[in-house]
Amino acid sequence: MSKREYDEDDVRVRPGKGSRPRTRIRPAHEDAVKGFVVAVDRGRYTTLIEPERPKGSAQKRKPPQRRLVVAMKARELGRKGIVVGDRVALVGDVSGRPDTLARVVRVEPRTSMLRRSADDTEDTDGIERPVVANADQLVIVTALADPPPRPRMIDRILVAAFDAEIDTLLCLTKSDLAPPDELVALYEPLGVAHVVVHKGGSLDELRDHLTGRISVLVGHSGVGKSTLVNVLVPDANRAVSQVNAVTGRGRHTSTSAVALELPEGGWIIDTPGVRSFGLAHVSVETVLAAFPDLNEGAVNCPKGCTHLGDGCALDALVAEGKADPTRLRSLRRLLSSRDGTPDDSPTTRRETVSDEIS
């Protein structure tokens, strides 16, 4: 008697009651409602919905009411992250009533994405962290004193803005405690716009820069960012704190990013205070592209040139009078900030300012 050979046809498998054939076809969600993510908290996304005006009747109708809807991420989005500033599509219960939950089924294409690398701790290995999406202006808030300014931190944030192709604005606070001249001169060769404010002073110039735009405010703790937000948006009620007299650092009072609508039009996105801004995701070419007057001269550099050492063709470009030496120093300062320490000590900050001004 020959031994019988078995194959898969000899085994009958009955599917369970809850199983169904898998498919790559996903629902189109054509009836999804569009929204704007204004806050993110532990997997829940607070989204502003602005209903479209009804079409047809020529009579004046009361405009539909905007509402905030809390949503979760749909499973089909997988690991795709959602951040403040994202424009999304929602299905499910989008009434906005208490204890209701909608689903985010689509994230619309982003116009920009501000990122920082998480290289400030030992176990993150340079992982990118998205900060906000779709912002068109980055406002770097820094105090002129108490705590003192940190040029290296500003440099790193500027590099991240260049990478995201976002306009930049330097907002210098506490000008009643120290003059802004040195810091303004340091960033003048980069063409960075700036405003100077102090406690109790007018914010009209700052409002002019913010109106009609989506601006993200970034700065380390204690620089007065939350105080600015509370003046710009009276109903914001952002917590504020004092600077530690021993360490010279502020306490994190904003624990998560939140988008706030300006009374004059536009949005500001307040972010938690940062003590480092990693740039492992930004290439040398990206930084150099922000300097079009130097970028063309870099084609004559040797292969793999870091533009920081000997043999760089940019030195010859300056020697021939075809480039501004202050621009080259600024470029090299930004390139050095990519590989430097994420934060800088008060001593380093003072040396950086004095070296650049002299």
mmCIF file of C-alpha atoms in Angstrom:
data_model
loop_
_atom_site.group_PDB
_atom_site.id
_atom_site.type_symbol
_atom_site.label_atom_id
_atom_site.label_comp_id
_atom_site.label_asym_id
_atom_site.label_seq_id
_atom_site.Cartn_x
_atom_site.Cartn_y
_atom_site.Cartn_z
ATOM 1 C CA MET A 1 0.000 0.000 0.000
ATOM 2 C CA SER A 2 1.453 3.345 -1.073
ATOM 3 C CA LYS A 3 1.607 6.193 1.328
ATOM 4 C CA ARG A 4 -0.916 8.911 0.460
ATOM 5 C CA GLU A 5 0.334 12.386 -0.185
ATOM 6 C CA TYR A 6 -1.737 15.226 1.226
ATOM 7 C CA ASP A 7 -2.067 18.729 -0.162
ATOM 8 C CA GLU A 8 -4.011 21.880 0.743
ATOM 9 C CA ASP A 9 -7.166 20.634 -0.979
ATOM 10 C CA ASP A 10 -7.540 17.938 1.676
ATOM 11 C CA VAL A 11 -7.947 20.534 4.434
ATOM 12 C CA ARG A 12 -11.144 22.494 4.714
ATOM 13 C CA VAL A 13 -10.931 25.723 6.644
ATOM 14 C CA ARG A 14 -14.109 27.455 7.699
ATOM 15 C CA PRO A 15 -13.805 31.182 8.308
ATOM 16 C CA GLY A 16 -14.880 32.510 11.660
ATOM 17 C CA LYS A 17 -18.021 34.558 12.081
ATOM 18 C CA GLY A 18 -16.120 37.819 12.310
ATOM 19 C CA SER A 19 -13.748 37.305 9.376
ATOM 20 C CA ARG A 20 -14.156 38.803 5.932
ATOM 21 C CA PRO A 21 -11.978 38.933 2.825
ATOM 22 C CA ARG A 22 -9.349 41.639 2.879
ATOM 23 C CA THR A 23 -9.301 44.243 0.160
ATOM 24 C CA ARG A 24 -7.007 47.053 -0.930
ATOM 25 C CA ILE A 25 -9.982 49.150 -1.928
ATOM 26 C CA ARG A 26 -10.586 51.869 0.624
ATOM 27 C CA PRO A 27 -13.744 53.975 0.897
ATOM 28 C CA ALA A 28 -13.465 57.356 -0.803
ATOM 29 C CA HIS A 29 -15.328 59.168 1.987
ATOM 30 C CA GLU A 30 -16.759 61.645 -0.498
ATOM 31 C CA ASP A 31 -19.129 62.967 2.164
ATOM 32 C CA ALA A 32 -16.289 63.722 4.615
ATOM 33 C CA VAL A 33 -16.291 67.124 6.294
ATOM 34 C CA LYS A 34 -13.175 69.313 6.098
ATOM 35 C CA GLY A 35 -11.547 70.568 9.281
ATOM 36 C CA PHE A 36 -8.480 72.339 10.687
ATOM 37 C CA VAL A 37 -6.597 70.673 13.583
ATOM 38 C CA VAL A 38 -6.162 73.213 16.405
ATOM 39 C CA ALA A 39 -4.967 70.921 19.218
ATOM 40 C CA VAL A 40 -3.630 67.398 19.761
ATOM 41 C CA ASP A 41 -3.871 65.579 23.084
ATOM 42 C CA ARG A 42 -3.088 61.874 23.600
ATOM 43 C CA GLY A 43 -4.501 60.599 20.337
ATOM 44 C CA ARG A 44 -7.456 62.994 20.264
ATOM 45 C CA TYR A 45 -7.573 65.754 17.684
ATOM 46 C CA THR A 46 -9.586 68.911 18.311
ATOM 47 C CA THR A 47 -10.659 70.121 14.895
ATOM 48 C CA LEU A 48 -12.390 73.311 13.777
ATOM 49 C CA ILE A 49 -15.102 72.784 11.175
ATOM 50 C CA GLU A 50 -16.288 75.661 9.042
ATOM 51 C CA PRO A 51 -19.433 74.513 7.164
ATOM 52 C CA GLU A 52 -19.934 75.743 3.621
ATOM 53 C CA ARG A 53 -22.711 78.213 2.953
ATOM 54 C CA PRO A 54 -25.812 76.603 1.424
ATOM 55 C CA LYS A 55 -26.247 77.191 -2.288
ATOM 56 C CA GLY A 56 -29.390 77.993 -4.244
ATOM 57 C CA SER A 57 -31.575 80.585 -2.557
ATOM 58 C CA ALA A 58 -30.790 84.239 -3.174
ATOM 59 C CA GLN A 59 -32.156 85.167 0.244
ATOM 60 C CA LYS A 60 -29.694 86.158 2.918
ATOM 61 C CA ARG A 61 -29.240 83.237 5.206
ATOM 62 C CA LYS A 62 -27.644 83.097 8.583
ATOM 63 C CA PRO A 63 -24.107 81.792 8.058
ATOM 64 C CA PRO A 64 -23.570 78.263 9.417
ATOM 65 C CA GLN A 65 -21.965 78.094 12.845
ATOM 66 C CA ARG A 66 -18.381 76.921 13.233
ATOM 67 C CA ARG A 67 -17.838 74.168 15.742
ATOM 68 C CA LEU A 68 -15.077 72.214 17.424
ATOM 69 C CA VAL A 69 -15.117 68.469 16.906
ATOM 70 C CA VAL A 70 -12.992 65.934 18.786
ATOM 71 C CA ALA A 71 -11.795 63.085 16.571
ATOM 72 C CA MET A 72 -9.563 60.042 16.563
ATOM 73 C CA LYS A 73 -7.385 58.766 13.734
ATOM 74 C CA ALA A 74 -8.940 56.140 11.456
ATOM 75 C CA ARG A 75 -7.149 52.824 11.262
ATOM 76 C CA GLU A 76 -6.579 53.081 7.502
ATOM 77 C CA LEU A 77 -4.241 56.045 8.048
ATOM 78 C CA GLY A 78 -1.780 53.663 9.660
ATOM 79 C CA ARG A 79 1.220 55.366 11.284
ATOM 80 C CA LYS A 80 0.714 58.630 9.478
ATOM 81 C CA GLY A 81 1.052 61.392 12.043
ATOM 82 C CA ILE A 82 -1.382 64.258 12.511
ATOM 83 C CA VAL A 83 -0.192 67.555 13.980
ATOM 84 C CA VAL A 84 -1.592 70.983 14.762
ATOM 85 C CA GLY A 85 -2.146 72.919 11.548
ATOM 86 C CA ASP A 86 -3.131 69.891 9.492
ATOM 87 C CA ARG A 87 -6.174 70.150 7.249
ATOM 88 C CA VAL A 88 -8.113 66.897 7.498
ATOM 89 C CA ALA A 89 -11.329 65.164 6.438
ATOM 90 C CA LEU A 90 -13.723 63.839 9.095
ATOM 91 C CA VAL A 91 -16.546 61.298 9.088
ATOM 92 C CA GLY A 92 -18.837 59.964 11.789
ATOM 93 C CA ASP A 93 -20.364 62.168 14.450
ATOM 94 C CA VAL A 94 -19.217 65.675 13.507
ATOM 95 C CA SER A 95 -21.887 67.470 15.534
ATOM 96 C CA GLY A 96 -19.387 68.623 18.148
ATOM 97 C CA ARG A 97 -21.692 67.647 20.999
ATOM 98 C CA PRO A 98 -20.091 66.570 24.306
ATOM 99 C CA ASP A 99 -18.909 62.953 24.519
ATOM 100 C CA THR A 100 -19.014 62.475 20.716
ATOM 101 C CA LEU A 101 -16.083 61.290 18.636
ATOM 102 C CA ALA A 102 -15.487 61.601 14.892
ATOM 103 C CA ARG A 103 -12.813 59.917 12.755
ATOM 104 C CA VAL A 104 -10.015 61.531 10.739
ATOM 105 C CA VAL A 105 -9.970 59.594 7.473
ATOM 106 C CA ARG A 106 -7.718 61.800 5.369
ATOM 107 C CA VAL A 107 -4.905 64.303 5.811
ATOM 108 C CA GLU A 108 -4.789 66.844 3.001
ATOM 109 C CA PRO A 109 -1.443 67.604 1.288
ATOM 110 C CA ARG A 110 0.680 69.941 3.397
ATOM 111 C CA THR A 111 2.137 73.213 2.168
ATOM 112 C CA SER A 112 4.917 73.081 4.779
ATOM 113 C CA MET A 113 6.095 70.996 7.723
ATOM 114 C CA LEU A 114 8.310 72.333 10.504
ATOM 115 C CA ARG A 115 10.397 69.534 12.004
ATOM 116 C CA ARG A 116 13.077 69.123 14.591
ATOM 117 C CA SER A 117 15.257 66.098 15.265
ATOM 118 C CA ALA A 118 15.008 64.528 18.701
ATOM 119 C CA ASP A 119 18.773 64.476 19.222
ATOM 120 C CA ASP A 120 18.595 66.101 22.637
ATOM 121 C CA THR A 121 18.325 62.793 24.482
ATOM 122 C CA GLU A 122 20.434 59.659 24.398
ATOM 123 C CA ASP A 123 17.779 57.171 23.234
ATOM 124 C CA THR A 124 16.116 58.962 20.313
ATOM 125 C CA ASP A 125 18.843 58.508 17.681
ATOM 126 C CA GLY A 126 17.957 61.579 15.656
ATOM 127 C CA ILE A 127 14.312 60.688 15.073
ATOM 128 C CA GLU A 128 12.376 63.481 13.363
ATOM 129 C CA ARG A 129 9.585 65.106 15.317
ATOM 130 C CA PRO A 130 7.003 67.160 13.402
ATOM 131 C CA VAL A 131 6.160 70.426 15.145
ATOM 132 C CA VAL A 132 3.375 72.014 13.081
ATOM 133 C CA ALA A 133 1.993 71.749 9.548
ATOM 134 C CA ASN A 134 0.951 74.365 6.969
ATOM 135 C CA ALA A 135 2.510 77.366 8.739
ATOM 136 C CA ASP A 136 3.800 80.106 6.444
ATOM 137 C CA GLN A 137 5.756 82.085 9.065
ATOM 138 C CA LEU A 138 8.056 81.098 11.918
ATOM 139 C CA VAL A 139 8.299 83.636 14.743
ATOM 140 C CA ILE A 140 11.411 83.090 16.867
ATOM 141 C CA VAL A 141 10.685 84.620 20.268
ATOM 142 C CA THR A 142 13.765 85.426 22.320
ATOM 143 C CA ALA A 143 14.347 87.644 25.334
ATOM 144 C CA LEU A 144 17.103 90.246 25.369
ATOM 145 C CA ALA A 145 17.633 89.571 29.097
ATOM 146 C CA ASP A 146 16.282 87.361 31.880
ATOM 147 C CA PRO A 147 17.005 84.851 30.355
ATOM 148 C CA PRO A 148 19.794 86.119 28.075
ATOM 149 C CA PRO A 149 19.549 85.448 24.325
ATOM 150 C CA ARG A 150 20.895 82.207 22.880
ATOM 151 C CA PRO A 151 22.198 82.896 19.368
ATOM 152 C CA ARG A 152 23.083 79.260 18.731
ATOM 153 C CA MET A 153 19.493 78.256 19.476
ATOM 154 C CA ILE A 154 18.215 80.977 17.150
ATOM 155 C CA ASP A 155 20.606 79.751 14.456
ATOM 156 C CA ARG A 156 19.287 76.209 14.697
ATOM 157 C CA ILE A 157 15.664 77.318 14.509
ATOM 158 C CA LEU A 158 16.508 79.435 11.456
ATOM 159 C CA VAL A 159 18.027 76.393 9.757
ATOM 160 C CA ALA A 160 14.836 74.422 10.434
ATOM 161 C CA ALA A 161 12.825 77.276 8.898
ATOM 162 C CA PHE A 162 15.028 77.284 5.797
ATOM 163 C CA ASP A 163 14.489 73.535 5.487
ATOM 164 C CA ALA A 164 10.698 73.956 5.750
ATOM 165 C CA GLU A 165 10.736 76.972 3.369
ATOM 166 C CA ILE A 166 8.910 79.121 5.930
ATOM 167 C CA ASP A 167 9.358 82.891 6.294
ATOM 168 C CA THR A 168 11.057 83.958 9.514
ATOM 169 C CA LEU A 169 10.505 86.777 11.993
ATOM 170 C CA LEU A 170 12.687 87.496 15.039
ATOM 171 C CA CYS A 171 10.615 88.803 17.955
ATOM 172 C CA LEU A 172 12.836 90.337 20.639
ATOM 173 C CA THR A 173 11.144 90.701 24.021
ATOM 174 C CA LYS A 174 12.079 92.491 27.273
ATOM 175 C CA SER A 175 13.749 95.403 25.479
ATOM 176 C CA ASP A 176 13.234 97.439 28.668
ATOM 177 C CA LEU A 177 15.934 95.279 30.290
ATOM 178 C CA ALA A 178 18.586 95.315 27.545
ATOM 179 C CA PRO A 179 19.159 97.010 24.155
ATOM 180 C CA PRO A 180 18.522 94.970 20.975
ATOM 181 C CA ASP A 181 21.305 96.485 18.832
ATOM 182 C CA GLU A 182 23.881 93.663 19.045
ATOM 183 C CA LEU A 183 21.409 90.876 18.353
ATOM 184 C CA VAL A 184 19.781 92.795 15.488
ATOM 185 C CA ALA A 185 23.201 93.387 13.919
ATOM 186 C CA LEU A 186 24.018 89.686 14.240
ATOM 187 C CA TYR A 187 21.077 88.640 12.054
ATOM 188 C CA GLU A 188 20.962 91.620 9.709
ATOM 189 C CA PRO A 189 23.212 89.903 7.103
ATOM 190 C CA LEU A 190 20.703 87.037 6.949
ATOM 191 C CA GLY A 191 17.867 89.374 6.034
ATOM 192 C CA VAL A 192 15.737 88.186 8.950
ATOM 193 C CA ALA A 193 12.899 90.612 9.756
ATOM 194 C CA HIS A 194 12.593 91.610 13.409
ATOM 195 C CA VAL A 195 10.304 93.378 15.861
ATOM 196 C CA VAL A 196 11.231 94.660 19.327
ATOM 197 C CA VAL A 197 8.671 94.649 22.160
ATOM 198 C CA HIS A 198 8.587 95.092 25.912
ATOM 199 C CA LYS A 199 6.105 94.540 28.703
ATOM 200 C CA GLY A 200 3.207 96.973 28.492
ATOM 201 C CA GLY A 201 4.358 98.303 25.113
ATOM 202 C CA SER A 202 2.474 98.371 21.810
ATOM 203 C CA LEU A 203 2.239 95.186 19.740
ATOM 204 C CA ASP A 204 0.927 96.908 16.609
ATOM 205 C CA GLU A 205 4.060 96.174 14.573
ATOM 206 C CA LEU A 206 3.945 92.510 15.574
ATOM 207 C CA ARG A 207 0.239 92.325 14.701
ATOM 208 C CA ASP A 208 1.003 93.694 11.236
ATOM 209 C CA HIS A 209 3.357 90.755 10.646
ATOM 210 C CA LEU A 210 0.844 88.196 11.972
ATOM 211 C CA THR A 211 -2.450 89.346 10.436
ATOM 212 C CA GLY A 212 -3.755 87.055 7.716
ATOM 213 C CA ARG A 213 -1.017 84.434 8.156
ATOM 214 C CA ILE A 214 -0.523 81.129 9.949
ATOM 215 C CA SER A 215 2.422 81.787 12.263
ATOM 216 C CA VAL A 216 4.101 79.365 14.632
ATOM 217 C CA LEU A 217 5.759 80.826 17.733
ATOM 218 C CA VAL A 218 8.930 79.042 18.855
ATOM 219 C CA GLY A 219 11.313 79.909 21.675
ATOM 220 C CA HIS A 220 12.886 78.525 24.818
ATOM 221 C CA SER A 221 11.113 78.753 28.147
ATOM 222 C CA GLY A 222 10.834 82.066 29.979
ATOM 223 C CA VAL A 223 11.135 84.420 26.981
ATOM 224 C CA GLY A 224 7.570 85.715 27.351
ATOM 225 C CA LYS A 225 5.917 83.738 24.565
ATOM 226 C CA SER A 226 2.776 82.912 26.520
ATOM 227 C CA THR A 227 2.514 86.514 27.714
ATOM 228 C CA LEU A 228 2.551 87.673 24.086
ATOM 229 C CA VAL A 229 -0.135 85.157 23.170
ATOM 230 C CA ASN A 230 -2.399 86.319 25.990
ATOM 231 C CA VAL A 231 -2.189 89.912 24.736
ATOM 232 C CA LEU A 232 -2.661 88.998 21.072
ATOM 233 C CA VAL A 233 -5.559 86.637 21.825
ATOM 234 C CA PRO A 234 -7.311 87.888 24.989
ATOM 235 C CA ASP A 235 -9.280 84.662 25.486
ATOM 236 C CA ALA A 236 -6.230 82.404 25.188
ATOM 237 C CA ASN A 237 -5.494 82.173 28.950
ATOM 238 C CA ARG A 238 -2.072 80.616 28.371
ATOM 239 C CA ALA A 239 -0.186 79.940 31.612
ATOM 240 C CA VAL A 240 2.899 82.071 32.300
ATOM 241 C CA SER A 241 5.817 81.514 34.640
ATOM 242 C CA GLN A 242 8.872 83.226 36.100
ATOM 243 C CA VAL A 243 12.484 82.569 35.161
ATOM 244 C CA ASN A 244 14.543 80.598 37.671
ATOM 245 C CA ALA A 245 17.051 83.010 39.237
ATOM 246 C CA VAL A 246 19.674 80.247 39.661
ATOM 247 C CA THR A 247 19.577 78.442 36.304
ATOM 248 C CA GLY A 248 18.371 81.369 34.185
ATOM 249 C CA ARG A 249 15.789 79.108 32.576
ATOM 250 C CA GLY A 250 12.038 79.231 32.458
ATOM 251 C CA ARG A 251 9.585 76.500 33.312
ATOM 252 C CA HIS A 252 7.548 74.769 30.596
ATOM 253 C CA THR A 253 4.085 76.285 31.015
ATOM 254 C CA SER A 254 2.700 75.427 27.556
ATOM 255 C CA THR A 255 2.592 71.634 27.465
ATOM 256 C CA SER A 256 1.269 71.161 23.927
ATOM 257 C CA ALA A 257 0.942 73.094 20.678
ATOM 258 C CA VAL A 258 -2.354 74.876 20.107
ATOM 259 C CA ALA A 259 -3.658 77.040 17.247
ATOM 260 C CA LEU A 260 -5.383 80.278 18.257
ATOM 261 C CA GLU A 261 -7.312 82.574 15.942
ATOM 262 C CA LEU A 262 -6.334 86.237 15.917
ATOM 263 C CA PRO A 263 -9.107 88.844 16.214
ATOM 264 C CA GLU A 264 -7.611 90.679 13.211
ATOM 265 C CA GLY A 265 -7.540 87.513 11.091
ATOM 266 C CA GLY A 266 -4.980 84.755 10.818
ATOM 267 C CA TRP A 267 -3.716 82.156 13.277
ATOM 268 C CA ILE A 268 -0.857 81.821 15.731
ATOM 269 C CA ILE A 269 0.310 78.398 16.864
ATOM 270 C CA ASP A 270 1.816 78.498 20.345
ATOM 271 C CA THR A 271 4.301 75.693 21.010
ATOM 272 C CA PRO A 272 5.866 74.448 24.259
ATOM 273 C CA GLY A 273 9.177 76.055 25.210
ATOM 274 C CA VAL A 274 12.136 74.145 23.775
ATOM 275 C CA ARG A 275 15.605 73.717 25.240
ATOM 276 C CA SER A 276 17.047 72.131 22.106
ATOM 277 C CA PHE A 277 16.262 72.049 18.406
ATOM 278 C CA GLY A 278 17.901 69.085 16.675
ATOM 279 C CA LEU A 279 18.878 69.369 13.004
ATOM 280 C CA ALA A 280 19.979 65.854 12.095
ATOM 281 C CA HIS A 281 17.363 65.806 9.314
ATOM 282 C CA VAL A 282 18.709 68.932 7.564
ATOM 283 C CA SER A 283 21.413 68.602 4.906
ATOM 284 C CA VAL A 284 24.257 71.013 4.164
ATOM 285 C CA GLU A 285 22.764 71.599 0.704
ATOM 286 C CA THR A 286 19.476 72.739 2.250
ATOM 287 C CA VAL A 287 21.211 75.379 4.370
ATOM 288 C CA LEU A 288 23.337 76.534 1.447
ATOM 289 C CA ALA A 289 20.237 76.907 -0.747
ATOM 290 C CA ALA A 290 19.046 79.648 1.616
ATOM 291 C CA PHE A 291 22.064 81.716 0.467
ATOM 292 C CA PRO A 292 21.574 82.148 -3.299
ATOM 293 C CA ASP A 293 24.430 84.670 -3.466
ATOM 294 C CA LEU A 294 26.825 81.960 -2.221
ATOM 295 C CA ASN A 295 25.184 78.849 -3.635
ATOM 296 C CA GLU A 296 26.459 79.399 -7.172
ATOM 297 C CA GLY A 297 30.051 79.763 -5.999
ATOM 298 C CA ALA A 298 29.846 76.468 -4.129
ATOM 299 C CA VAL A 299 29.855 74.512 -7.425
ATOM 300 C CA ASN A 300 33.636 74.978 -7.506
ATOM 301 C CA CYS A 301 34.098 73.405 -4.075
ATOM 302 C CA PRO A 302 35.792 69.984 -3.845
ATOM 303 C CA LYS A 303 33.561 66.940 -3.542
ATOM 304 C CA GLY A 304 32.210 66.494 -0.004
ATOM 305 C CA CYS A 305 33.139 70.034 1.030
ATOM 306 C CA THR A 306 31.606 71.039 4.353
ATOM 307 C CA HIS A 307 32.185 74.752 3.588
ATOM 308 C CA LEU A 308 33.775 75.090 7.007
ATOM 309 C CA GLY A 309 37.437 74.262 6.412
ATOM 310 C CA ASP A 310 40.334 74.981 4.082
ATOM 311 C CA GLY A 311 39.919 74.471 0.364
ATOM 312 C CA CYS A 312 36.374 75.835 0.238
ATOM 313 C CA ALA A 313 35.748 77.804 -2.963
ATOM 314 C CA LEU A 314 33.593 80.280 -1.050
ATOM 315 C CA ASP A 315 36.745 81.827 0.455
ATOM 316 C CA ALA A 316 38.003 82.601 -3.051
ATOM 317 C CA LEU A 317 34.600 84.047 -3.935
ATOM 318 C CA VAL A 318 34.859 86.508 -1.049
ATOM 319 C CA ALA A 319 38.514 87.299 -1.830
ATOM 320 C CA GLU A 320 37.517 88.255 -5.392
ATOM 321 C CA GLY A 321 34.888 90.637 -4.038
ATOM 322 C CA LYS A 322 32.005 88.623 -5.488
ATOM 323 C CA ALA A 323 30.410 87.833 -2.102
ATOM 324 C CA ASP A 324 29.874 89.583 1.212
ATOM 325 C CA PRO A 325 32.204 88.232 3.938
ATOM 326 C CA THR A 326 29.544 88.790 6.619
ATOM 327 C CA ARG A 327 27.168 86.551 4.659
ATOM 328 C CA LEU A 328 29.799 83.813 4.501
ATOM 329 C CA ARG A 329 30.401 84.076 8.251
ATOM 330 C CA SER A 330 26.645 83.795 8.820
ATOM 331 C CA LEU A 331 26.428 80.734 6.578
ATOM 332 C CA ARG A 332 29.263 79.020 8.407
ATOM 333 C CA ARG A 333 27.727 79.868 11.766
ATOM 334 C CA LEU A 334 24.502 78.155 10.709
ATOM 335 C CA LEU A 335 26.361 75.148 9.299
ATOM 336 C CA SER A 336 28.318 74.832 12.554
ATOM 337 C CA SER A 337 25.069 74.904 14.517
ATOM 338 C CA ARG A 338 23.917 71.711 12.749
ATOM 339 C CA ASP A 339 26.655 69.670 14.376
ATOM 340 C CA GLY A 340 27.013 71.648 17.600
ATOM 341 C CA THR A 341 25.380 71.063 20.916
ATOM 342 C CA PRO A 342 21.585 71.480 20.864
ATOM 343 C CA ASP A 343 21.774 74.028 23.686
ATOM 344 C CA ASP A 344 24.464 76.502 24.654
ATOM 345 C CA SER A 345 25.749 77.809 27.940
ATOM 346 C CA PRO A 346 25.595 81.477 28.962
ATOM 347 C CA THR A 347 29.364 81.744 28.393
ATOM 348 C CA THR A 348 29.078 80.398 24.860
ATOM 349 C CA ARG A 349 26.179 82.757 24.150
ATOM 350 C CA ARG A 350 28.188 85.838 25.188
ATOM 351 C CA GLU A 351 31.217 84.725 23.153
ATOM 352 C CA THR A 352 29.108 84.065 20.064
ATOM 353 C CA VAL A 353 27.571 87.532 20.104
ATOM 354 C CA SER A 354 30.866 89.355 20.780
ATOM 355 C CA ASP A 355 32.770 87.378 18.124
ATOM 356 C CA GLU A 356 30.198 88.044 15.443
ATOM 357 C CA ILE A 357 29.798 91.748 16.185
ATOM 358 C CA SER A 358 33.540 92.334 16.205
#
